[in-house]
């Protein structure tokens, strides 16, 4: 069944009200469903790693199992970015959803055998990275469906729906594993993956206007704004996914008798739910100011978490972590809103206000979103490896927290220097403040 839409003009108010809004909303809903399942598979190992006690792996080895999906998912985001432009958003959503069946099924098989070697677990954890790639293709696809003035909220909702997959895993999996055994951590998700793929096939659309030459899209890799925003996205999304996947194992290592498994879902849920608020604030206040103060609060939050980890109190540690999740979620929304604003405003400045300029800006923004999301997701790998190396070297996470604090200070300074500071009466790189 071919579902290609040839005429698509979301920035035309009459078209948007008569046709565009309804079609865009339908595609957004089923994009969220598929992306949600991607995040659940991507972050499964955050819970599974805490249940592998019978295999006698070291803390550092367990953090490798949590970190590896983040690394592979980050790498896959770049090719996944160009999937919708090459094959169509609907087609690629179906294919990327079905790929999730592989790591889910292999996990169920591996944990059923007490003799499964560590290297096999590493391979299966790496394959879970398929779920991390879904985010880039989903966000690049949804960018084309919405007009400039509504992209902040739409992208925020799409991302939040995916991000909540982390919370779903951490809420549901302890119950499923407790009732059905560790193998169910993989088998449980297979019916949901099939349903998500089927829904994408029957209810989503491909846009002819979204088709583009990947070589032309990759031209954004030569733009300084792409790499500045990539660095900042490590600080926002990288923090969210890194802390989400590290929290259960970190809590078990620091407070082994605490009820960490019962509350681990709370932080990812908070960070996911406030992400649309970050996009909404950026639509109204500009992305740069919201991002700037997110980094300021995150710097203070990491100091609170560090202090709580040394005090021996789990609940103080838990509450301090919620502040990190809250501000990382807001920062996720604001930084991601900055990206299409920058590239679409640049296209208008260079080519005028015509529809061709807007479409060029969307193509540039879609490519930039993929590159930036790929680099940003590396934060999930770096955070987990930082904790693993800190425990191996010092027996505590203190060196990792120190490094995170320095990093957030750097992100704050970079945001201010590139997007907020004033020279005379003008704002430097004022494209970051574009609200359209």
Tab-separated table of C-alpha atoms in Angstrom:
chain	number	residue	atom	x	y	z
A	1	UNK	CA	0.000	0.000	0.000
A	2	UNK	CA	1.715	3.206	-1.176
A	3	UNK	CA	1.062	6.231	1.042
A	4	UNK	CA	3.039	9.087	-0.479
A	5	UNK	CA	1.736	12.649	-0.089
A	6	UNK	CA	2.891	14.852	-2.960
A	7	UNK	CA	1.355	18.192	-1.896
A	8	UNK	CA	2.392	19.324	1.568
A	9	UNK	CA	2.406	23.017	2.621
A	10	UNK	CA	2.235	23.229	6.439
A	11	UNK	CA	3.353	26.882	6.520
A	12	UNK	CA	0.277	27.859	4.481
A	13	UNK	CA	-2.361	28.679	7.161
A	14	UNK	CA	-5.301	27.636	4.962
A	15	UNK	CA	-3.720	24.285	4.075
A	16	UNK	CA	-2.743	23.686	7.695
A	17	UNK	CA	-6.247	24.241	9.042
A	18	UNK	CA	-8.032	22.312	6.315
A	19	UNK	CA	-5.722	19.324	5.900
A	20	UNK	CA	-2.271	19.589	7.419
A	21	UNK	CA	-3.133	19.652	11.102
A	22	UNK	CA	-5.109	16.409	11.003
A	23	UNK	CA	-2.509	14.483	8.988
A	24	UNK	CA	0.399	15.812	11.049
A	25	UNK	CA	-1.305	14.858	14.315
A	26	UNK	CA	-1.934	11.303	13.085
A	27	UNK	CA	1.678	10.842	12.038
A	28	UNK	CA	2.892	12.315	15.315
A	29	UNK	CA	0.806	9.886	17.392
A	30	UNK	CA	2.137	6.756	15.707
A	31	UNK	CA	5.661	8.142	15.509
A	32	UNK	CA	5.537	8.519	19.287
A	33	UNK	CA	4.379	4.910	19.699
A	34	UNK	CA	7.243	3.500	17.624
A	35	UNK	CA	9.816	5.770	19.214
A	36	UNK	CA	8.579	4.834	22.689
A	37	UNK	CA	9.281	1.166	21.958
A	38	UNK	CA	12.696	2.150	20.615
A	39	UNK	CA	13.601	3.762	23.916
A	40	UNK	CA	12.342	0.783	25.926
A	41	UNK	CA	14.601	-1.632	24.045
A	42	UNK	CA	17.497	0.839	24.094
A	43	UNK	CA	17.424	1.166	27.878
A	44	UNK	CA	16.440	-2.389	28.870
A	45	UNK	CA	19.955	-3.045	30.110
A	46	UNK	CA	19.676	-0.376	32.792
A	47	UNK	CA	17.449	-2.852	34.654
A	48	UNK	CA	18.826	-6.148	33.342
A	49	UNK	CA	22.358	-5.241	34.516
A	50	UNK	CA	21.122	-4.989	38.105
A	51	UNK	CA	19.730	-8.558	37.895
A	52	UNK	CA	22.854	-10.367	36.674
A	53	UNK	CA	24.257	-11.171	40.117
A	54	UNK	CA	24.549	-14.875	39.353
A	55	UNK	CA	27.087	-14.133	36.602
A	56	UNK	CA	29.538	-12.474	39.019
A	57	UNK	CA	30.438	-9.548	36.770
A	58	UNK	CA	32.338	-6.600	38.279
A	59	UNK	CA	30.690	-3.185	38.703
A	60	UNK	CA	32.775	-1.833	35.830
A	61	UNK	CA	31.720	-4.743	33.582
A	62	UNK	CA	28.066	-4.105	34.419
A	63	UNK	CA	28.440	-0.406	33.566
A	64	UNK	CA	29.858	-1.501	30.193
A	65	UNK	CA	26.618	-3.402	29.520
A	66	UNK	CA	24.628	-0.276	30.347
A	67	UNK	CA	26.937	2.029	28.372
A	68	UNK	CA	27.286	0.033	25.155
A	69	UNK	CA	23.699	0.486	23.894
A	70	UNK	CA	24.207	4.226	24.294
A	71	UNK	CA	27.374	4.146	22.197
A	72	UNK	CA	25.867	2.089	19.359
A	73	UNK	CA	22.581	3.989	19.467
A	74	UNK	CA	24.507	7.226	19.143
A	75	UNK	CA	26.425	5.946	16.103
A	76	UNK	CA	23.233	4.696	14.423
A	77	UNK	CA	21.508	8.042	14.741
A	78	UNK	CA	23.505	9.494	11.880
A	79	UNK	CA	22.423	6.984	9.179
A	80	UNK	CA	18.932	6.825	10.695
A	81	UNK	CA	18.609	10.599	10.197
A	82	UNK	CA	18.661	10.159	6.435
A	83	UNK	CA	16.284	7.186	6.402
A	84	UNK	CA	13.029	9.192	6.119
A	85	UNK	CA	14.452	11.404	3.346
A	86	UNK	CA	15.662	8.357	1.407
A	87	UNK	CA	12.849	5.835	1.955
A	88	UNK	CA	9.953	7.856	3.417
A	89	UNK	CA	9.029	8.419	7.056
A	90	UNK	CA	6.344	5.715	7.171
A	91	UNK	CA	8.508	3.107	5.453
A	92	UNK	CA	11.515	3.755	7.629
A	93	UNK	CA	9.475	3.795	10.847
A	94	UNK	CA	8.168	0.300	10.054
A	95	UNK	CA	11.648	-1.065	9.293
A	96	UNK	CA	13.317	0.518	12.318
A	97	UNK	CA	10.578	-0.801	14.606
A	98	UNK	CA	10.917	-4.360	13.315
A	99	UNK	CA	14.676	-4.292	13.933
A	100	UNK	CA	13.908	-4.020	17.643
A	101	UNK	CA	12.766	-7.633	17.601
A	102	UNK	CA	16.387	-8.806	17.278
A	103	UNK	CA	17.854	-7.511	20.569
A	104	UNK	CA	14.624	-8.254	22.456
A	105	UNK	CA	14.558	-11.895	21.378
A	106	UNK	CA	18.306	-12.444	21.886
A	107	UNK	CA	18.091	-11.028	25.407
A	108	UNK	CA	15.364	-13.515	26.254
A	109	UNK	CA	17.520	-16.377	24.963
A	110	UNK	CA	20.783	-15.268	26.592
A	111	UNK	CA	19.561	-14.855	30.163
A	112	UNK	CA	17.872	-18.277	30.006
A	113	UNK	CA	21.324	-19.912	29.865
A	114	UNK	CA	23.510	-19.563	33.005
A	115	UNK	CA	26.551	-20.334	30.875
A	116	UNK	CA	26.167	-17.374	28.510
A	117	UNK	CA	29.605	-15.692	28.285
A	118	UNK	CA	30.204	-12.020	28.967
A	119	UNK	CA	31.108	-11.284	25.336
A	120	UNK	CA	27.691	-12.530	24.221
A	121	UNK	CA	26.023	-10.135	26.633
A	122	UNK	CA	28.142	-7.320	25.177
A	123	UNK	CA	26.987	-8.171	21.643
A	124	UNK	CA	23.322	-8.273	22.641
A	125	UNK	CA	23.644	-5.015	24.576
A	126	UNK	CA	25.225	-3.441	21.494
A	127	UNK	CA	22.280	-4.583	19.337
A	128	UNK	CA	19.936	-2.788	21.733
A	129	UNK	CA	21.433	0.324	20.162
A	130	UNK	CA	18.883	-0.127	17.341
A	131	UNK	CA	16.407	1.505	19.703
A	132	UNK	CA	18.604	4.561	20.123
A	133	UNK	CA	18.728	5.194	16.397
A	134	UNK	CA	14.932	5.474	16.171
A	135	UNK	CA	14.932	8.878	17.830
A	136	UNK	CA	16.876	10.570	15.013
A	137	UNK	CA	14.694	9.235	12.202
A	138	UNK	CA	11.511	10.007	14.101
A	139	UNK	CA	12.471	13.600	14.886
A	140	UNK	CA	13.775	14.259	11.364
A	141	UNK	CA	10.505	12.933	9.944
A	142	UNK	CA	8.181	14.950	12.205
A	143	UNK	CA	10.073	18.162	11.415
A	144	UNK	CA	8.595	18.113	7.891
A	145	UNK	CA	5.003	17.735	9.051
A	146	UNK	CA	4.710	20.894	11.171
A	147	UNK	CA	4.924	24.633	10.405
A	148	UNK	CA	7.773	26.646	11.902
A	149	UNK	CA	5.683	28.181	14.675
A	150	UNK	CA	4.483	24.802	15.976
A	151	UNK	CA	7.638	22.716	15.762
A	152	UNK	CA	8.782	23.357	19.329
A	153	UNK	CA	5.761	21.720	20.930
A	154	UNK	CA	5.472	18.995	18.263
A	155	UNK	CA	9.119	17.973	18.536
A	156	UNK	CA	8.857	18.175	22.315
A	157	UNK	CA	5.858	15.840	22.380
A	158	UNK	CA	7.499	13.427	19.970
A	159	UNK	CA	10.692	13.346	22.001
A	160	UNK	CA	8.863	13.110	25.324
A	161	UNK	CA	6.808	10.174	24.107
A	162	UNK	CA	10.022	8.383	23.259
A	163	UNK	CA	11.836	9.428	26.402
A	164	UNK	CA	9.024	8.050	28.563
A	165	UNK	CA	10.067	4.645	27.231
A	166	UNK	CA	12.940	4.793	29.709
A	167	UNK	CA	10.487	5.276	32.540
A	168	UNK	CA	8.284	2.452	31.205
A	169	UNK	CA	11.200	0.042	31.329
A	170	UNK	CA	12.178	1.008	34.840
A	171	UNK	CA	8.620	0.883	36.140
A	172	UNK	CA	7.402	-2.267	34.409
A	173	UNK	CA	10.495	-4.471	34.174
A	174	UNK	CA	11.057	-5.062	37.919
A	175	UNK	CA	7.452	-6.277	38.135
A	176	UNK	CA	7.692	-8.423	34.998
A	177	UNK	CA	11.034	-9.941	35.992
A	178	UNK	CA	9.804	-10.577	39.524
A	179	UNK	CA	6.755	-12.436	38.215
A	180	UNK	CA	8.019	-14.152	35.065
A	181	UNK	CA	11.803	-14.294	35.377
A	182	UNK	CA	14.668	-12.410	33.759
A	183	UNK	CA	14.047	-13.822	30.260
A	184	UNK	CA	10.724	-11.970	30.185
A	185	UNK	CA	12.681	-8.698	30.018
A	186	UNK	CA	13.167	-9.472	26.332
A	187	UNK	CA	10.075	-11.476	25.406
A	188	UNK	CA	7.643	-9.031	27.026
A	189	UNK	CA	8.204	-6.280	24.455
A	190	UNK	CA	7.867	-8.354	21.272
A	191	UNK	CA	4.053	-8.082	20.877
A	192	UNK	CA	4.207	-4.322	21.459
A	193	UNK	CA	6.938	-3.934	18.826
A	194	UNK	CA	4.825	-5.808	16.276
A	195	UNK	CA	1.812	-3.607	17.043
A	196	UNK	CA	3.893	-0.408	16.688
A	197	UNK	CA	5.243	-1.528	13.310
A	198	UNK	CA	1.743	-2.436	12.094
A	199	UNK	CA	0.333	0.930	13.203
A	200	UNK	CA	3.122	2.776	11.406
A	201	UNK	CA	2.377	0.773	8.241
A	202	UNK	CA	-1.365	1.456	8.269
A	203	UNK	CA	-1.582	4.977	9.689
A	204	UNK	CA	1.571	6.940	8.809
A	205	UNK	CA	2.533	8.692	5.573
A	206	UNK	CA	5.581	9.373	3.392
A	207	UNK	CA	6.120	12.959	2.206
A	208	UNK	CA	7.473	13.544	-1.280
A	209	UNK	CA	8.707	16.978	-0.154
A	210	UNK	CA	10.893	15.326	2.477
A	211	UNK	CA	12.959	13.429	-0.069
A	212	UNK	CA	16.498	14.785	-0.304
A	213	UNK	CA	19.992	13.807	-1.377
A	214	UNK	CA	21.915	12.675	1.752
A	215	UNK	CA	25.081	14.245	0.345
A	216	UNK	CA	23.376	17.633	0.218
A	217	UNK	CA	22.007	17.172	3.719
A	218	UNK	CA	25.450	16.289	5.063
A	219	UNK	CA	26.595	19.784	4.095
A	220	UNK	CA	25.355	20.912	7.511
A	221	UNK	CA	28.273	18.985	9.037
A	222	UNK	CA	30.498	21.815	7.816
A	223	UNK	CA	28.591	24.473	9.750
A	224	UNK	CA	29.865	25.678	13.123
A	225	UNK	CA	26.324	25.883	14.548
A	226	UNK	CA	25.919	22.124	14.074
A	227	UNK	CA	28.878	21.349	16.323
A	228	UNK	CA	28.147	24.008	18.926
A	229	UNK	CA	24.642	22.626	19.337
A	230	UNK	CA	25.997	19.062	19.370
A	231	UNK	CA	28.180	19.916	22.347
A	232	UNK	CA	25.261	21.524	24.180
A	233	UNK	CA	23.027	18.545	23.426
A	234	UNK	CA	25.530	16.252	25.113
A	235	UNK	CA	24.838	18.330	28.211
A	236	UNK	CA	21.053	18.098	27.979
A	237	UNK	CA	19.954	14.870	26.292
A	238	UNK	CA	23.239	13.106	27.038
A	239	UNK	CA	22.670	13.847	30.705
A	240	UNK	CA	19.070	12.658	30.576
A	241	UNK	CA	19.795	9.305	28.937
A	242	UNK	CA	23.045	8.811	30.848
A	243	UNK	CA	21.532	9.416	34.269
A	244	UNK	CA	18.394	7.441	33.351
A	245	UNK	CA	20.374	4.335	32.480
A	246	UNK	CA	22.992	4.749	35.223
A	247	UNK	CA	20.687	5.481	38.162
A	248	UNK	CA	19.561	1.899	38.978
A	249	UNK	CA	23.073	0.410	38.931
A	250	UNK	CA	24.587	3.459	40.627
A	251	UNK	CA	21.972	3.297	43.381
A	252	UNK	CA	22.517	-0.425	43.857
A	253	UNK	CA	26.275	0.157	44.168
A	254	UNK	CA	25.936	3.018	46.676
A	255	UNK	CA	22.812	1.962	48.583
A	256	UNK	CA	22.370	-1.799	48.066
A	257	UNK	CA	19.532	-2.084	50.603
A	258	UNK	CA	17.534	0.863	49.244
A	259	UNK	CA	14.257	0.530	47.289
A	260	UNK	CA	15.931	1.923	44.152
A	261	UNK	CA	14.121	-0.508	41.828
A	262	UNK	CA	10.738	0.777	42.947
A	263	UNK	CA	11.493	4.449	42.259
A	264	UNK	CA	14.039	4.404	39.405
A	265	UNK	CA	11.293	5.210	36.882
A	266	UNK	CA	10.477	8.560	38.528
A	267	UNK	CA	13.450	10.559	37.236
A	268	UNK	CA	13.117	9.544	33.563
A	269	UNK	CA	9.374	10.178	33.809
A	270	UNK	CA	9.914	13.698	35.183
A	271	UNK	CA	12.545	14.471	32.550
A	272	UNK	CA	10.313	13.192	29.757
A	273	UNK	CA	7.144	14.998	30.839
A	274	UNK	CA	8.838	18.393	31.158
A	275	UNK	CA	10.574	18.149	27.786
A	276	UNK	CA	7.579	19.617	25.893
A	277	UNK	CA	7.574	22.441	28.452
A	278	UNK	CA	11.167	23.188	27.477
A	279	UNK	CA	10.120	23.394	23.825
A	280	UNK	CA	7.104	25.534	24.739
A	281	UNK	CA	9.251	27.941	26.765
A	282	UNK	CA	11.750	28.135	23.917
A	283	UNK	CA	8.948	28.979	21.471
A	284	UNK	CA	8.080	31.978	23.647
A	285	UNK	CA	11.303	33.081	25.348
A	286	UNK	CA	13.937	31.885	22.873
A	287	UNK	CA	15.922	28.669	23.175
A	288	UNK	CA	19.182	30.207	24.359
A	289	UNK	CA	17.972	31.790	27.652
A	290	UNK	CA	16.102	28.626	28.650
A	291	UNK	CA	19.136	26.467	27.834
A	292	UNK	CA	21.500	28.800	29.679
A	293	UNK	CA	19.636	28.603	32.970
A	294	UNK	CA	19.077	24.875	32.585
A	295	UNK	CA	22.852	24.392	32.621
A	296	UNK	CA	23.206	26.692	35.624
A	297	UNK	CA	20.740	24.612	37.654
A	298	UNK	CA	22.250	21.334	36.431
A	299	UNK	CA	25.638	22.467	37.724
A	300	UNK	CA	24.121	23.036	41.153
A	301	UNK	CA	22.169	19.786	40.919
A	302	UNK	CA	25.236	17.646	40.319
A	303	UNK	CA	26.865	19.142	43.430
A	304	UNK	CA	23.781	18.210	45.464
A	305	UNK	CA	23.851	14.644	44.125
A	306	UNK	CA	27.559	14.373	44.926
A	307	UNK	CA	26.976	15.576	48.484
A	308	UNK	CA	24.061	13.178	48.955
A	309	UNK	CA	26.100	10.233	47.642
A	310	UNK	CA	28.714	10.911	50.321
A	311	UNK	CA	26.202	11.366	53.137
A	312	UNK	CA	24.830	7.838	52.983
A	313	UNK	CA	21.190	8.879	52.619
A	314	UNK	CA	19.368	7.314	49.691
A	315	UNK	CA	16.336	9.608	49.734
A	316	UNK	CA	18.460	12.759	49.700
A	317	UNK	CA	20.375	11.212	46.805
A	318	UNK	CA	17.129	10.361	45.025
A	319	UNK	CA	15.609	13.832	45.440
A	320	UNK	CA	18.789	15.579	44.302
A	321	UNK	CA	18.773	13.411	41.191
A	322	UNK	CA	15.211	14.526	40.410
A	323	UNK	CA	16.493	18.089	40.048
A	324	UNK	CA	18.975	16.876	37.432
A	325	UNK	CA	16.244	15.031	35.549
A	326	UNK	CA	13.926	18.050	35.685
A	327	UNK	CA	16.459	20.534	34.316
A	328	UNK	CA	17.883	18.086	31.761
A	329	UNK	CA	14.342	17.559	30.448
A	330	UNK	CA	13.694	21.286	30.095
A	331	UNK	CA	17.089	21.730	28.451
A	332	UNK	CA	16.294	18.891	26.028
A	333	UNK	CA	13.237	20.747	24.791
A	334	UNK	CA	14.921	24.135	24.532
A	335	UNK	CA	18.091	22.976	22.757
A	336	UNK	CA	16.121	20.882	20.285
A	337	UNK	CA	13.881	23.865	19.514
A	338	UNK	CA	16.950	26.007	18.839
A	339	UNK	CA	18.124	23.731	16.022
A	340	UNK	CA	15.289	24.155	13.480
A	341	UNK	CA	15.015	27.822	14.480
A	342	UNK	CA	18.662	28.400	13.600
A	343	UNK	CA	18.676	26.610	10.251
A	344	UNK	CA	15.287	27.816	9.071
A	345	UNK	CA	16.067	31.411	10.009
A	346	UNK	CA	19.375	31.155	8.156
A	347	UNK	CA	17.567	29.827	5.080
A	348	UNK	CA	15.101	32.723	5.171
A	349	UNK	CA	17.950	35.221	5.606
A	350	UNK	CA	19.785	33.765	2.610
A	351	UNK	CA	16.842	32.944	0.297
A	352	UNK	CA	13.929	35.102	1.375
A	353	UNK	CA	10.516	34.190	2.825
A	354	UNK	CA	9.383	31.911	0.004
A	355	UNK	CA	8.228	28.306	0.380
A	356	UNK	CA	11.410	27.053	-1.297
A	357	UNK	CA	13.516	28.725	1.396
A	358	UNK	CA	11.361	27.231	4.149
A	359	UNK	CA	11.654	23.752	2.658
A	360	UNK	CA	15.431	24.138	2.287
A	361	UNK	CA	15.616	25.209	5.932
A	362	UNK	CA	13.611	22.162	7.005
A	363	UNK	CA	15.909	19.833	5.093
A	364	UNK	CA	18.948	21.472	6.641
A	365	UNK	CA	17.334	21.320	10.073
A	366	UNK	CA	16.390	17.638	9.669
A	367	UNK	CA	19.994	16.743	8.818
A	368	UNK	CA	21.332	18.864	11.668
A	369	UNK	CA	18.883	17.264	14.105
A	370	UNK	CA	20.278	13.850	13.247
A	371	UNK	CA	23.926	14.821	13.603
A	372	UNK	CA	23.304	16.700	16.835
A	373	UNK	CA	21.177	13.910	18.317
A	374	UNK	CA	23.893	11.391	17.415
A	375	UNK	CA	26.637	13.383	19.115
A	376	UNK	CA	24.389	14.272	22.042
A	377	UNK	CA	23.522	10.635	22.718
A	378	UNK	CA	27.224	9.990	23.327
A	379	UNK	CA	26.602	11.596	26.703
A	380	UNK	CA	24.760	8.447	27.750
A	381	UNK	CA	27.836	6.371	26.995
A	382	UNK	CA	30.256	8.850	28.584
A	383	UNK	CA	28.286	9.143	31.814
A	384	UNK	CA	28.078	5.392	32.315
A	385	UNK	CA	31.748	4.910	31.492
A	386	UNK	CA	32.659	7.762	33.835
A	387	UNK	CA	30.854	6.004	36.685
A	388	UNK	CA	32.404	2.651	35.795
A	389	UNK	CA	35.934	4.083	35.678
A	390	UNK	CA	35.376	6.087	38.870
A	391	UNK	CA	34.391	2.945	40.791
A	392	UNK	CA	37.320	1.017	39.310
A	393	UNK	CA	39.835	3.745	40.199
A	394	UNK	CA	38.473	5.298	43.397
A	395	UNK	CA	35.764	2.965	44.651
A	396	UNK	CA	33.219	5.797	44.471
A	397	UNK	CA	31.516	8.009	41.847
A	398	UNK	CA	33.110	11.216	43.196
A	399	UNK	CA	35.565	11.737	40.274
A	400	UNK	CA	32.676	11.394	37.819
A	401	UNK	CA	30.556	13.999	39.611
A	402	UNK	CA	33.474	16.429	39.602
A	403	UNK	CA	33.892	15.986	35.845
A	404	UNK	CA	30.161	16.533	35.266
A	405	UNK	CA	30.205	19.780	37.238
A	406	UNK	CA	33.083	21.133	35.173
A	407	UNK	CA	31.311	20.109	31.975
A	408	UNK	CA	28.073	21.935	32.879
A	409	UNK	CA	30.049	25.080	33.681
A	410	UNK	CA	31.615	24.828	30.223
A	411	UNK	CA	28.188	24.406	28.586
A	412	UNK	CA	26.873	27.431	30.459
A	413	UNK	CA	29.810	29.554	29.286
A	414	UNK	CA	29.479	28.351	25.678
A	415	UNK	CA	25.748	29.083	25.574
A	416	UNK	CA	26.279	32.565	26.952
A	417	UNK	CA	29.191	33.356	24.638
A	418	UNK	CA	27.595	32.076	21.419
A	419	UNK	CA	23.914	32.902	21.899
A	420	UNK	CA	23.177	35.217	24.814
A	421	UNK	CA	25.889	37.870	25.279
A	422	UNK	CA	25.313	41.291	23.795
A	423	UNK	CA	27.715	43.399	21.791
A	424	UNK	CA	26.409	46.928	21.583
A	425	UNK	CA	22.678	46.672	20.947
A	426	UNK	CA	22.744	43.312	19.155
A	427	UNK	CA	22.583	39.757	20.373
A	428	UNK	CA	25.393	37.498	19.208
A	429	UNK	CA	24.179	34.744	16.879
A	430	UNK	CA	20.638	35.979	17.339
A	431	UNK	CA	19.386	33.163	15.114
A	432	UNK	CA	19.266	31.083	18.268
A	433	UNK	CA	16.464	33.332	19.497
A	434	UNK	CA	14.304	32.774	16.435
A	435	UNK	CA	10.800	31.891	17.609
A	436	UNK	CA	9.301	31.008	14.262
